[in-house]
Amino acid sequence: MTKRNWISYAIISIFVFLVCGFVILGRSYDKTEVNGVDKETGRSIIKNKGSDTMVNLAQAWAEAYRGVADTVSVEVAGGGSGTGVAALINGTVDIANCSRQVKDEEKQKALENTGKEPIEFIVGYDALAVYVHKENPLDKITIPQLADIYGEEGNITKWDQLGIANSGCKSDKIIRISRQSNSGTYFYFREALFGKARDFELGSLDLHGSKDVVEVIGRTPCAIGYSGMGYATDHVKMLEVAITSDEPYYAPNLENVIAKTYPIARPLYMYSLGEPTGEAKAYLDWIFSEEGQKIVEELGFVPLESK
Amino acid sequence: MKFFQICFSFRGRINRAAWWLLNLPIFTIFAISVIAYDFPTKISLGFIPLLVLAWVHLAVTAKRWHDKDRPTWWVLFHFIPLIGVFFLLSAQLSSGLWILIYLITIINGLWTLFELGFMKGTEGSNQYGPDSETSSESIIDVYISLCGISSIVFVFGIFFFVFKEGAGFLFGGLDIWEFLTSEEWYPTSQVLKENSILGEPEINKRYGTFALILGTFSVTALAMLLAVPFGLGAAIFVSEFCSPKLRETFKIVIEFLAAIPSVVWGFIGLTVMNQLIIAVFNAPIGLTMLNGGIMLALMSVPIIVSIAEDALKAVPDSYREAAEALGATRWQVIYRVLLPAAKNGLLAAVLLGAARSIGETMAVLMATGHSVNIPSGPLSWIRTLTATIAAELGEVARGDEHYQVLFIIGILLFSITFVVNLIADLVIKGIRQS
């Protein structure tokens, strides 16, 4: 071995040794955060992630909470209910937002992975309104009718089968607007129409986003669709809904949802890993307070019953 | 010097340009990994390439010191900052010592950067090899071959990733025949199977992509039907009939068309075209194959025009002059001389336009109606493979069957593109031989 070779091998082994030591030490050291506290500002961090339906709400809460507790900052991210649940399973969030209930197998996975079970909180309600074009003469609809329009082997395909003459729609065909098959809204609407007994008929237009649904219906006289109550515009009409034709019809509005008479309203969930403690508990308590629930109403959702 | 010698050996000399060329990408990759992945607080497989890059950096640096007639061990100056961090992590230090370490680190960094990056090596040959400035050609070779290799590495890397995510279900459980020929796309069904055997209830999830495959092909075919005549016509007009001034204006306008983001096209489809199609065709809804086809045509025309125009421009003027000297009319020149002479390039233009259409996601997601439906005409609403991935991947649980099926659709798209490219290659080869 020549002298020069010897030096290069020595350098390489020192390098490898240093890097290994560096990495092993470094694992216990995190640049910005130690035990959920931001090193620079000294604020505690609550990580909050999940449902796109709830992301505006979560953000509004986080902002308002700044004024309540200035030692805490809430980091909000969207990405969909599934993303929130995945983060919960990986143990990378403190609170996950979800517009559907977490499934048992997902709870099981979280328990296996982190040793803690997700705890469920209902933080508000979102009513799904059934929308039609504003010139559609239809005013009300029943759940069985909706099931016959949307369900597999359903037999309502024309507007006159609902007993109306939809003059804006020359072909008289009902155009079904739906959502992509794994959105929380789709899950909930399917559950509300036929539980676990039936699937939607294929051939509906599965749009991407609550806003697009209302947008398209506002421009299409033949269309019917469902989306959050807060998305209504001047170009669409919300139908009154009844459980069966014998029952009374209810419009989607605050009073009916709070009174639980409007049939297609769903809870909005937040999940924590294990019983919440410390800052996360304080944050959830504040969300349930009058102040937190006022924000729910401001954003077009339905607050929990006032106690 | 050969590729491996330049990148990995601690012997020989290199000049400043080579040092920068090899180190800039390494610095960039390290900076990204520190910022994005919290390196070095997390250990993962991604760590191995970083170690390799660090080796390359040290080897190149050693050769740069040699260039200045310094011994190999001067590389050790690179470790001074690491030692500083080591202290920082393991021990509490007084603030005076702290500042000292800080100063040493910064001065050492600036000095080595200046010496290695900006100072010339010794003139003529020294004990480590001949003058480096005069033998700088080979580093460019290395650099260019690195660029070439990297594109292959990326393609295989992407394919590997997509395949890895989907492979589990592809070989264990998925009925491939049903996947390709059934139109029933129920990835999230909760309905129990009617004939489920006693014991475990089976959920009737169905993954049939036949309607999606038909959707992708039909909307692409329609888009090409609209885009090819307009695109090639525009290319002939721009290259043969325009005055130079008009040509420049045209090219700028057409290139501007290519700069519009696809989500904007999708939004136009969702709002303007939707109502237009309802009004003109009396259709129940305007979110149809026709709508998506028009949007895709508008997106692929700029590609077709610019590539076809280049192909026509590449035909030597002597061809045109010879044809005109024989008394051919302008139309005859184009039809009999230019088009046959430029057919390889024109074919490439059309195929690239088609590839753009097959791969497009956002515009078709918004404009075609995104509906699982066997297309029965231009006014039926459809769904494409790409749009399905885009719409559903966001909210699917990682590692789930549904998640894997979406990646298998990715593999399917890969194979489709591969076959299209292969056919294109064979066709072009065939044209060349005849």
XYZ file of C-alpha atoms in Angstrom:
741
model
C 0.000 0.000 0.000
C 1.478 3.352 -1.008
C 1.462 6.271 1.381
C -1.085 8.224 -0.622
C -3.550 5.342 -0.709
C -3.211 4.895 3.012
C -4.166 8.516 3.605
C -7.298 8.299 1.481
C -8.509 5.167 3.287
C -7.895 6.848 6.610
C -9.899 9.868 5.515
C -12.763 7.722 4.328
C -12.948 5.763 7.556
C -12.875 8.957 9.625
C -15.633 10.316 7.437
C -17.834 7.240 7.813
C -17.217 7.161 11.559
C -18.100 10.835 11.963
C -21.251 10.579 9.870
C -22.470 7.561 11.803
C -21.900 9.231 15.140
C -23.437 12.417 13.864
C -26.576 10.637 12.689
C -26.983 8.607 15.857
C -26.672 11.722 18.001
C -28.830 13.657 15.581
C -31.744 11.270 15.873
C -32.445 12.418 19.380
C -32.263 16.033 18.310
C -34.893 17.822 16.302
C -34.157 21.221 14.763
C -37.344 23.104 15.389
C -39.436 21.094 17.740
C -38.926 19.335 21.024
C -41.873 17.554 22.645
C -44.347 19.599 20.618
C -42.765 22.945 21.497
C -41.377 25.259 18.838
C -37.800 26.092 19.909
C -37.723 29.537 18.353
C -41.002 31.006 19.570
C -41.532 28.831 22.591
C -45.075 28.069 21.438
C -46.672 24.690 21.806
C -47.707 23.207 18.492
C -50.944 21.335 17.852
C -50.856 19.484 14.531
C -54.256 19.300 12.878
C -54.886 17.597 9.531
C -57.596 15.986 7.428
C -60.929 16.580 5.669
C -61.096 19.107 2.849
C -64.707 19.842 3.744
C -63.522 20.995 7.150
C -60.260 22.689 6.213
C -61.693 26.227 6.129
C -63.388 25.644 9.444
C -60.220 24.229 10.995
C -58.245 27.200 9.729
C -60.756 29.688 11.121
C -60.582 27.960 14.490
C -56.791 27.994 14.450
C -56.715 31.696 13.680
C -59.242 32.645 16.317
C -57.447 30.469 18.856
C -54.328 32.579 18.457
C -56.152 35.372 20.226
C -57.292 33.043 22.998
C -54.034 31.316 23.857
C -50.957 33.038 22.463
C -48.604 30.333 23.719
C -50.137 27.810 21.354
C -50.071 27.628 17.575
C -52.273 25.245 15.616
C -50.891 23.970 12.315
C -53.723 23.099 9.942
C -53.450 21.022 6.757
C -56.090 19.610 4.421
C -55.727 16.715 2.012
C -58.944 14.823 2.682
C -60.400 12.699 5.459
C -58.305 9.721 4.314
C -55.108 11.730 4.697
C -56.087 12.735 8.203
C -56.787 9.141 9.189
C -53.505 7.985 7.651
C -51.644 10.602 9.701
C -53.513 9.437 12.800
C -52.433 5.859 12.124
C -48.822 6.986 11.701
C -49.096 9.046 14.869
C -47.963 12.243 13.128
C -50.905 14.466 14.097
C -52.429 15.532 17.377
C -55.936 16.019 16.004
C -57.333 14.603 12.747
C -60.358 16.146 11.013
C -62.758 13.746 9.376
C -66.067 14.211 7.593
C -66.778 10.503 7.979
C -66.461 8.149 10.928
C -63.139 6.364 11.301
C -63.595 2.692 10.433
C -62.963 -0.058 12.975
C -60.062 -1.506 11.014
C -58.451 1.929 10.878
C -58.863 2.280 14.651
C -57.275 -1.147 15.023
C -54.341 -0.129 12.819
C -53.791 3.047 14.843
C -53.855 1.028 18.047
C -51.303 -1.441 16.679
C -49.070 1.298 15.357
C -49.086 3.849 18.156
C -50.508 1.964 21.135
C -53.332 4.495 21.472
C -56.882 4.317 20.247
C -58.399 7.260 18.325
C -60.980 9.083 20.426
C -63.922 10.586 18.579
C -65.398 14.079 19.003
C -68.353 15.518 17.099
C -67.569 19.202 16.616
C -70.464 20.307 14.371
C -72.792 19.223 11.610
C -72.793 19.555 7.852
C -76.105 19.250 6.056
C -75.976 17.805 2.542
C -78.447 19.725 0.410
C -79.990 18.232 -2.736
C -79.554 20.807 -5.474
C -81.354 21.370 -8.789
C -81.216 24.194 -11.346
C -83.077 27.299 -10.174
C -85.638 27.042 -13.008
C -86.495 23.456 -12.178
C -90.106 23.393 -10.864
C -89.307 20.578 -8.420
C -89.451 21.741 -4.783
C -89.279 18.616 -2.692
C -88.139 15.036 -2.859
C -88.179 11.932 -0.671
C -85.308 9.662 0.251
C -86.820 6.636 -1.613
C -87.122 8.804 -4.724
C -83.469 9.823 -4.405
C -82.546 6.172 -3.937
C -84.438 5.297 -7.126
C -82.634 8.065 -9.008
C -79.133 7.299 -7.755
C -79.224 3.611 -6.826
C -78.290 0.548 -8.852
C -81.321 -0.757 -10.745
C -83.210 2.381 -9.782
C -86.093 3.149 -12.105
C -86.424 6.929 -12.103
C -84.549 8.341 -15.094
C -86.937 11.049 -16.365
C -88.112 14.223 -14.695
C -91.795 13.480 -15.474
C -91.551 10.371 -13.279
C -91.260 12.824 -10.388
C -94.508 14.392 -11.517
C -93.108 17.632 -12.904
C -92.573 19.166 -16.328
C -88.992 20.416 -16.387
C -89.321 22.749 -19.371
C -85.663 23.871 -19.289
C -84.575 20.287 -19.940
C -85.652 19.239 -23.445
C -84.498 15.617 -23.227
C -86.253 15.235 -19.845
C -83.374 12.989 -18.764
C -82.225 13.285 -15.160
C -78.484 13.973 -15.101
C -77.079 12.615 -11.854
C -74.226 14.635 -10.382
C -72.183 12.795 -7.784
C -68.698 12.854 -6.231
C -65.602 10.713 -6.703
C -66.090 7.351 -5.070
C -63.891 7.839 -2.024
C -64.795 11.323 -0.886
C -66.369 11.632 2.548
C -69.411 13.324 0.991
C -69.995 10.390 -1.368
C -69.727 7.911 1.513
C -72.200 9.829 3.605
C -74.765 10.354 0.841
C -74.639 6.662 -0.079
C -75.082 5.692 3.565
C -78.018 8.097 3.948
C -79.822 6.751 0.854
C -79.414 3.019 1.225
C -77.184 2.107 4.158
C -74.929 -0.722 3.085
C -77.512 -2.475 0.949
C -76.959 -0.930 -2.460
C -74.424 0.850 -4.659
C -74.860 3.895 -6.832
C -75.731 3.218 -10.450
C -72.697 3.805 -12.677
C -72.914 6.636 -15.179
C -73.302 9.507 -12.750
C -71.017 12.479 -13.304
C -68.501 12.194 -10.473
C -67.193 15.703 -10.005
C -64.134 16.664 -8.046
C -65.064 19.039 -5.264
C -68.164 20.349 -3.521
C -67.986 23.651 -5.334
C -67.877 22.113 -8.831
C -71.109 20.239 -8.132
C -73.038 23.449 -7.453
C -71.276 25.225 -10.327
C -72.340 22.588 -12.876
C -75.904 22.296 -11.584
C -76.270 26.073 -11.835
C -75.558 25.788 -15.557
C -77.440 22.579 -16.336
C -81.270 22.509 -16.211
C -81.365 18.683 -16.380
C -79.079 18.088 -13.407
C -79.628 16.995 -9.822
C -76.838 16.706 -7.270
C -75.757 16.862 -3.645
C -73.260 19.058 -1.857
C -72.715 20.855 1.429
C -75.427 23.309 2.479
C -72.906 26.144 2.680
C -72.124 25.995 -1.051
C -75.517 27.279 -2.303
C -75.459 30.036 -4.941
C -78.135 32.118 -6.701
C -78.175 29.750 -9.682
C -79.341 26.686 -7.806
C -82.271 25.621 -5.657
C -82.143 23.449 -2.527
C -84.892 20.844 -2.285
C -86.918 20.022 0.795
C -86.354 16.429 1.796
C -88.609 13.887 3.538
C -87.786 10.406 4.807
C -90.863 8.925 3.094
C -93.772 10.491 1.239
C -95.944 10.163 4.398
C -93.551 12.196 6.506
C -93.279 15.991 6.440
C -90.702 17.685 4.187
C -87.907 19.710 5.745
C -85.717 22.361 4.152
C -81.965 22.243 4.794
C -81.466 25.077 7.258
C -80.000 25.680 10.698
C -83.171 25.085 12.708
C -84.053 21.824 11.007
C -80.560 20.439 11.322
C -80.287 21.381 14.996
C -83.728 19.893 15.627
C -82.486 16.787 13.763
C -85.532 16.788 11.506
C -83.625 17.325 8.247
C -82.712 13.784 7.200
C -79.357 14.197 5.407
C -77.133 15.921 7.929
C -73.850 14.426 8.982
C -71.597 15.032 11.928
C -68.125 16.512 11.479
C -65.552 14.642 13.523
C -62.247 15.363 15.165
C -60.096 12.522 16.418
C -57.260 12.547 18.915
C -54.890 9.710 19.660
C -55.851 8.549 23.139
C -57.662 10.851 25.590
C -56.486 14.373 24.729
C -54.205 15.996 27.244
C -52.604 19.375 27.827
C -52.891 21.907 25.021
C -54.862 19.617 22.697
C -57.497 19.149 25.393
C -57.693 22.889 25.987
C -58.107 23.461 22.244
C -60.916 20.913 21.926
C -62.648 22.373 24.976
C -62.482 25.791 23.366
C -63.956 24.404 20.116
C -66.943 23.145 22.104
C -67.336 26.540 23.801
C -69.791 29.154 22.575
C -67.000 31.065 20.860
C -65.780 28.018 18.922
C -69.276 27.018 17.887
C -70.050 30.534 16.635
C -67.283 30.054 14.050
C -68.969 26.824 12.899
C -72.112 28.789 12.107
C -70.213 31.621 10.414
C -68.708 29.168 7.915
C -72.030 27.732 6.762
C -71.970 24.626 8.929
C -74.354 23.750 11.711
C -73.177 24.144 15.328
C -73.848 21.615 18.064
C -77.038 22.160 20.087
C -76.657 25.084 22.385
C -76.584 23.749 25.929
C -9.558 10.356 -16.911
C -12.477 7.974 -17.008
C -15.877 8.449 -15.400
C -15.192 6.340 -12.314
C -11.787 7.825 -11.807
C -13.149 11.358 -11.865
C -15.995 10.625 -9.504
C -14.532 8.158 -7.026
C -10.731 8.054 -7.092
C -8.535 10.069 -4.739
C -5.703 10.240 -7.309
C -4.894 12.688 -10.089
C -5.806 16.370 -10.633
C -8.819 18.324 -11.826
C -9.432 22.022 -12.501
C -11.870 24.542 -11.047
C -14.530 24.112 -13.725
C -14.707 20.383 -13.122
C -14.894 20.905 -9.370
C -17.872 23.264 -9.740
C -19.630 21.121 -12.364
C -19.569 18.058 -10.161
C -20.196 19.826 -6.881
C -23.082 22.133 -7.758
C -25.553 19.253 -8.181
C -24.200 17.631 -5.031
C -24.619 20.847 -3.023
C -28.150 21.219 -4.386
C -29.147 17.687 -3.474
C -27.711 18.073 0.026
C -29.460 21.389 0.535
C -32.786 19.882 -0.556
C -32.396 16.874 1.684
C -31.537 19.024 4.691
C -34.520 21.304 4.115
C -37.109 18.797 2.968
C -36.279 15.627 4.808
C -34.788 16.875 8.030
C -31.536 15.110 7.218
C -29.648 14.069 9.258
C -32.263 13.508 11.949
C -33.896 10.675 10.084
C -32.199 7.569 8.805
C -33.715 5.859 5.825
C -32.696 4.122 2.612
C -32.448 7.542 0.980
C -29.358 7.993 3.098
C -27.216 5.664 0.950
C -27.154 7.851 -2.193
C -26.236 10.793 0.024
C -23.227 8.843 1.357
C -22.180 8.077 -2.217
C -22.490 11.758 -3.129
C -20.436 12.723 -0.076
C -17.721 10.328 -1.245
C -17.766 11.893 -4.716
C -17.488 15.324 -3.144
C -14.462 14.268 -1.074
C -12.781 12.539 -4.026
C -13.216 15.575 -6.239
C -11.996 17.860 -3.476
C -8.890 15.739 -2.909
C -8.058 15.955 -6.622
C -8.563 19.712 -6.492
C -6.051 19.962 -3.623
C -3.642 17.851 -5.696
C -4.112 20.346 -8.506
C -2.693 22.950 -6.153
C 0.105 20.536 -5.171
C -1.380 19.946 -1.703
C -1.402 16.464 -0.098
C -4.569 14.375 0.130
C -4.994 14.867 3.866
C -5.963 18.515 3.273
C -9.438 17.094 2.675
C -9.642 16.928 6.457
C -10.409 20.671 6.505
C -13.853 19.591 5.369
C -14.463 17.872 8.659
C -13.997 20.903 10.872
C -17.676 21.953 10.729
C -18.747 18.379 11.515
C -16.619 18.404 14.652
C -18.281 21.668 15.658
C -21.726 20.114 15.296
C -20.490 17.107 17.241
C -19.674 19.322 20.199
C -22.956 21.144 19.838
C -24.889 17.910 20.140
C -22.947 16.173 22.856
C -21.810 18.805 25.309
C -22.839 22.049 26.889
C -20.206 24.658 26.018
C -19.494 28.085 27.403
C -20.485 30.920 25.105
C -16.856 31.994 24.492
C -15.927 28.576 23.174
C -19.100 28.630 21.170
C -18.156 31.804 19.328
C -14.685 30.400 18.724
C -16.079 27.238 17.114
C -18.474 29.355 15.115
C -15.686 31.618 13.835
C -13.356 28.730 13.009
C -16.112 26.984 11.090
C -17.032 30.022 9.039
C -13.448 31.058 8.267
C -12.546 27.489 7.373
C -15.595 27.249 5.064
C -14.889 30.520 3.272
C -11.208 29.775 2.900
C -11.660 26.265 1.477
C -14.401 27.469 -0.874
C -12.116 30.255 -2.125
C -9.094 27.979 -2.533
C -10.975 25.120 -4.196
C -13.453 27.039 -6.264
C -11.530 30.093 -7.430
C -7.750 29.544 -7.268
C -5.861 28.093 -10.221
C -3.821 24.927 -9.819
C -0.036 24.864 -10.258
C 1.120 25.434 -13.799
C 2.619 22.503 -15.668
C 2.711 19.024 -14.222
C 3.335 18.338 -10.533
C 3.799 15.159 -8.500
C 0.096 14.250 -8.899
C -0.201 14.498 -12.682
C -0.103 16.768 -15.736
C -1.545 20.301 -15.962
C -5.307 20.181 -15.416
C -6.312 23.216 -17.493
C -5.153 21.615 -20.725
C -6.941 18.297 -20.130
C -10.378 19.680 -19.349
C -12.218 18.019 -22.258
C -12.939 14.764 -20.440
C -14.923 16.369 -17.627
C -17.474 17.621 -20.167
C -17.750 14.047 -21.428
C -18.419 12.829 -17.916
C -20.965 15.540 -17.346
C -22.894 14.841 -20.520
C -22.914 11.105 -19.942
C -24.175 11.788 -16.390
C -27.077 13.765 -17.850
C -27.887 10.921 -20.237
C -27.659 8.265 -17.552
C -29.783 10.304 -15.155
C -32.767 10.374 -17.523
C -32.677 6.588 -17.773
C -32.313 6.322 -14.003
C -35.344 8.587 -13.482
C -37.557 6.632 -15.875
C -36.644 3.340 -14.248
C -36.966 4.881 -10.800
C -40.495 6.071 -11.541
C -41.472 2.752 -13.075
C -40.000 0.894 -10.122
C -41.940 3.031 -7.652
C -45.258 2.693 -9.480
C -44.747 -1.034 -9.923
C -43.743 -1.554 -6.294
C -46.898 0.149 -5.009
C -49.177 -1.915 -7.234
C -47.347 -5.242 -7.392
C -48.794 -6.764 -4.205
C -52.361 -6.723 -5.461
C -51.462 -7.256 -9.127
C -49.976 -10.675 -8.376
C -52.057 -11.499 -5.331
C -55.782 -11.176 -5.740
C -56.605 -8.972 -8.690
C -58.598 -10.687 -11.412
C -56.732 -9.250 -14.389
C -59.338 -10.387 -16.912
C -62.074 -8.612 -14.950
C -59.801 -5.585 -14.507
C -59.437 -5.195 -18.262
C -62.887 -6.216 -19.517
C -65.458 -5.348 -16.848
C -67.042 -1.920 -16.823
C -67.977 -2.114 -13.140
C -65.828 0.346 -11.199
C -66.935 0.090 -7.560
C -63.718 0.526 -5.575
C -65.453 1.571 -2.341
C -68.584 -0.568 -2.352
C -69.834 -1.753 1.036
C -72.457 -4.126 -0.313
C -72.039 -7.756 0.692
C -71.725 -10.372 -2.024
C -74.954 -12.312 -2.510
C -73.316 -15.705 -2.782
C -70.707 -15.146 -0.091
C -69.665 -18.360 1.560
C -70.436 -18.836 5.230
C -68.030 -17.252 7.635
C -66.180 -14.169 6.415
C -68.649 -11.895 4.656
C -67.169 -10.745 1.373
C -67.579 -7.167 0.234
C -68.474 -6.764 -3.396
C -65.718 -4.387 -4.473
C -65.234 -4.446 -8.219
C -62.298 -3.046 -10.122
C -63.207 -3.024 -13.805
C -61.526 -0.439 -15.985
C -62.994 -1.282 -19.392
C -65.105 1.885 -19.476
C -62.095 3.961 -18.406
C -59.849 2.472 -21.102
C -62.512 3.117 -23.740
C -62.940 6.629 -22.356
C -59.228 7.406 -22.634
C -58.993 6.098 -26.184
C -62.207 7.638 -27.460
C -61.515 11.117 -26.147
C -57.933 10.983 -27.458
C -59.137 9.822 -30.871
C -61.710 12.599 -31.007
C -59.117 15.168 -29.946
C -56.728 13.961 -32.669
C -59.524 14.039 -35.249
C -59.987 17.719 -34.420
C -56.359 18.676 -33.783
C -54.467 16.968 -36.631
C -56.115 18.728 -39.606
C -55.990 22.097 -37.852
C -52.484 21.573 -36.516
C -50.923 20.365 -39.755
C -52.849 22.959 -41.760
C -51.624 25.722 -39.488
C -48.057 24.385 -39.717
C -48.174 24.389 -43.546
C -49.631 27.889 -43.524
C -47.037 29.244 -41.118
C -44.086 27.654 -42.874
C -45.097 28.094 -46.550
C -47.539 30.962 -46.958
C -46.794 33.501 -44.241
C -44.722 36.625 -44.604
C -41.874 36.585 -42.063
C -43.537 39.227 -39.905
C -46.889 37.452 -39.783
C -45.086 34.170 -39.075
C -43.416 35.563 -35.959
C -46.722 36.907 -34.655
C -48.430 33.581 -35.341
C -45.762 31.578 -33.579
C -45.943 33.765 -30.498
C -49.733 33.448 -30.355
C -49.613 29.667 -30.816
C -46.951 29.283 -28.167
C -49.052 31.370 -25.845
C -51.828 28.804 -26.331
C -49.435 26.158 -24.999
C -48.726 28.224 -21.892
C -52.300 28.110 -20.582
C -52.447 25.727 -17.604
C -54.651 22.678 -18.031
C -56.821 23.498 -15.038
C -57.842 26.696 -16.839
C -58.890 24.645 -19.871
C -60.817 22.398 -17.515
C -62.607 25.359 -15.996
C -63.503 26.724 -19.443
C -64.881 23.276 -20.269
C -66.861 23.162 -17.040
C -68.460 26.567 -17.492
C -68.400 28.030 -21.026
C -68.303 24.884 -23.183
C -70.838 23.116 -20.983
C -73.512 25.736 -21.709
C -72.484 26.059 -25.357
C -72.918 22.333 -25.987
C -76.274 22.297 -24.185
C -77.460 25.182 -26.377
C -76.075 23.983 -29.715
C -76.752 20.236 -29.536
C -79.742 20.305 -27.204
C -77.838 17.869 -25.005
C -78.965 17.257 -21.422
C -75.493 18.275 -20.172
C -72.411 19.660 -21.868
C -69.776 17.802 -19.858
C -69.156 15.232 -22.558
C -66.525 13.515 -24.663
C -66.968 16.302 -27.232
C -66.205 18.927 -24.588
C -63.105 17.070 -23.388
C -62.039 16.382 -26.983
C -62.198 20.061 -27.897
C -60.193 20.996 -24.803
C -57.550 18.347 -25.539
C -57.407 19.425 -29.190
C -56.783 23.015 -28.127
C -54.004 21.818 -25.832
C -52.264 19.593 -28.375
C -52.528 21.906 -31.415
C -49.602 24.106 -30.286
C -47.347 21.051 -29.940
C -48.369 19.712 -33.349
C -47.920 23.105 -35.006
C -44.490 23.867 -33.645
C -43.003 20.415 -34.308
C -44.616 20.056 -37.752
C -43.466 23.529 -38.708
C -39.887 22.650 -37.762
C -40.126 19.488 -39.868
C -41.363 21.449 -42.903
C -38.690 24.105 -42.403
C -36.051 21.359 -42.390
C -36.895 20.378 -45.984
C -34.141 22.017 -48.105
C -35.238 24.940 -50.304
C -33.671 23.227 -53.299
C -36.594 20.743 -53.240
C -39.110 23.567 -53.525
C -37.097 25.316 -56.216
C -36.710 22.123 -58.247
C -40.449 21.405 -58.073
C -41.380 24.947 -59.036
C -38.880 24.863 -61.909
C -40.726 21.804 -63.223
C -43.904 23.883 -63.320
C -45.619 22.504 -60.204
C -48.278 24.709 -58.599
C -47.917 25.692 -54.961
C -50.404 23.046 -53.879
C -48.565 20.395 -55.894
C -45.274 21.406 -54.265
C -46.775 20.928 -50.829
C -48.704 17.763 -51.583
C -46.166 15.935 -53.757
C -42.836 17.196 -52.431
C -42.943 18.749 -48.966
C -45.292 16.373 -47.182
C -43.503 13.181 -48.344
C -40.115 14.728 -47.545
C -41.156 15.747 -44.043
C -43.350 12.775 -43.142
C -41.160 11.475 -40.288
C -41.274 14.825 -38.550
C -44.989 15.233 -39.194
C -45.688 11.787 -37.762
C -43.625 12.645 -34.713
C -45.675 15.836 -34.304
C -48.966 13.926 -34.411
C -47.743 11.245 -32.007
C -46.460 13.792 -29.497
C -49.818 15.543 -29.699
C -51.560 12.231 -29.035
C -49.242 11.506 -26.105
C -50.131 14.905 -24.652
C -53.819 14.011 -24.905
C -53.503 10.552 -23.352
C -51.508 11.920 -20.437
C -53.689 14.954 -19.746
C -55.468 14.808 -16.408
C -57.021 17.945 -15.002
C -58.808 19.178 -18.114
C -60.454 15.820 -18.851
C -61.344 15.366 -15.191
C -63.347 18.583 -15.312
C -64.650 18.628 -18.889
C -65.652 15.060 -19.747
C -68.121 14.584 -16.908
C -65.921 12.005 -15.167
C -68.564 9.303 -15.410
C -68.053 5.539 -15.604
C -69.905 4.975 -18.835
C -69.335 3.081 -22.084
C -69.126 5.884 -24.677
C -71.843 5.709 -27.300
C -71.064 8.895 -29.209
C -69.442 12.294 -28.883
C -72.256 13.486 -26.636
C -71.905 10.759 -24.015
C -70.103 11.467 -20.768
C -66.992 9.454 -20.052
C -64.114 8.999 -17.654
C -60.427 8.513 -18.409
C -57.733 6.452 -16.664
C -55.651 9.479 -15.728
C -58.584 11.417 -14.288
C -59.550 8.423 -12.146
C -56.104 8.356 -10.562
C -56.165 12.114 -10.011
C -59.618 12.137 -8.448
C -59.263 9.151 -6.175
C -55.629 8.921 -5.088
C -55.940 11.939 -2.801
C -58.292 10.377 -0.283
C -57.401 6.726 -0.443
C -55.734 4.985 2.495
C -52.101 4.134 1.726
C -51.437 0.496 0.947
C -55.151 -0.254 0.632
C -56.465 -2.473 -2.209
C -58.001 0.592 -3.849
C -54.675 2.431 -3.558
C -52.876 -0.466 -5.233
C -55.456 -0.676 -8.008
C -54.879 3.001 -8.781
C -51.182 2.237 -9.164
C -52.015 -0.745 -11.377
C -53.902 1.723 -13.578
C -50.618 3.646 -13.609
C -48.830 0.504 -14.817
C -51.539 0.098 -17.483
C -50.953 3.672 -18.651
C -47.226 3.001 -18.739
C -47.782 -0.046 -20.949
C -50.137 1.877 -23.256
C -47.583 4.655 -23.743
C -44.853 2.085 -24.259
C -46.845 0.305 -26.969
C -47.724 3.597 -28.685
C -44.065 4.642 -28.706
C -42.958 1.229 -29.935
C -45.456 1.337 -32.815
C -44.331 4.852 -33.656
C -40.696 3.712 -33.738
C -41.520 0.750 -35.961
C -43.614 2.898 -38.310
C -40.859 5.470 -38.653
C -38.302 2.720 -39.256
C -40.592 1.220 -41.880
C -40.930 4.568 -43.617
C -37.176 5.000 -43.628
C -36.553 1.615 -45.188
C -39.065 1.902 -48.003
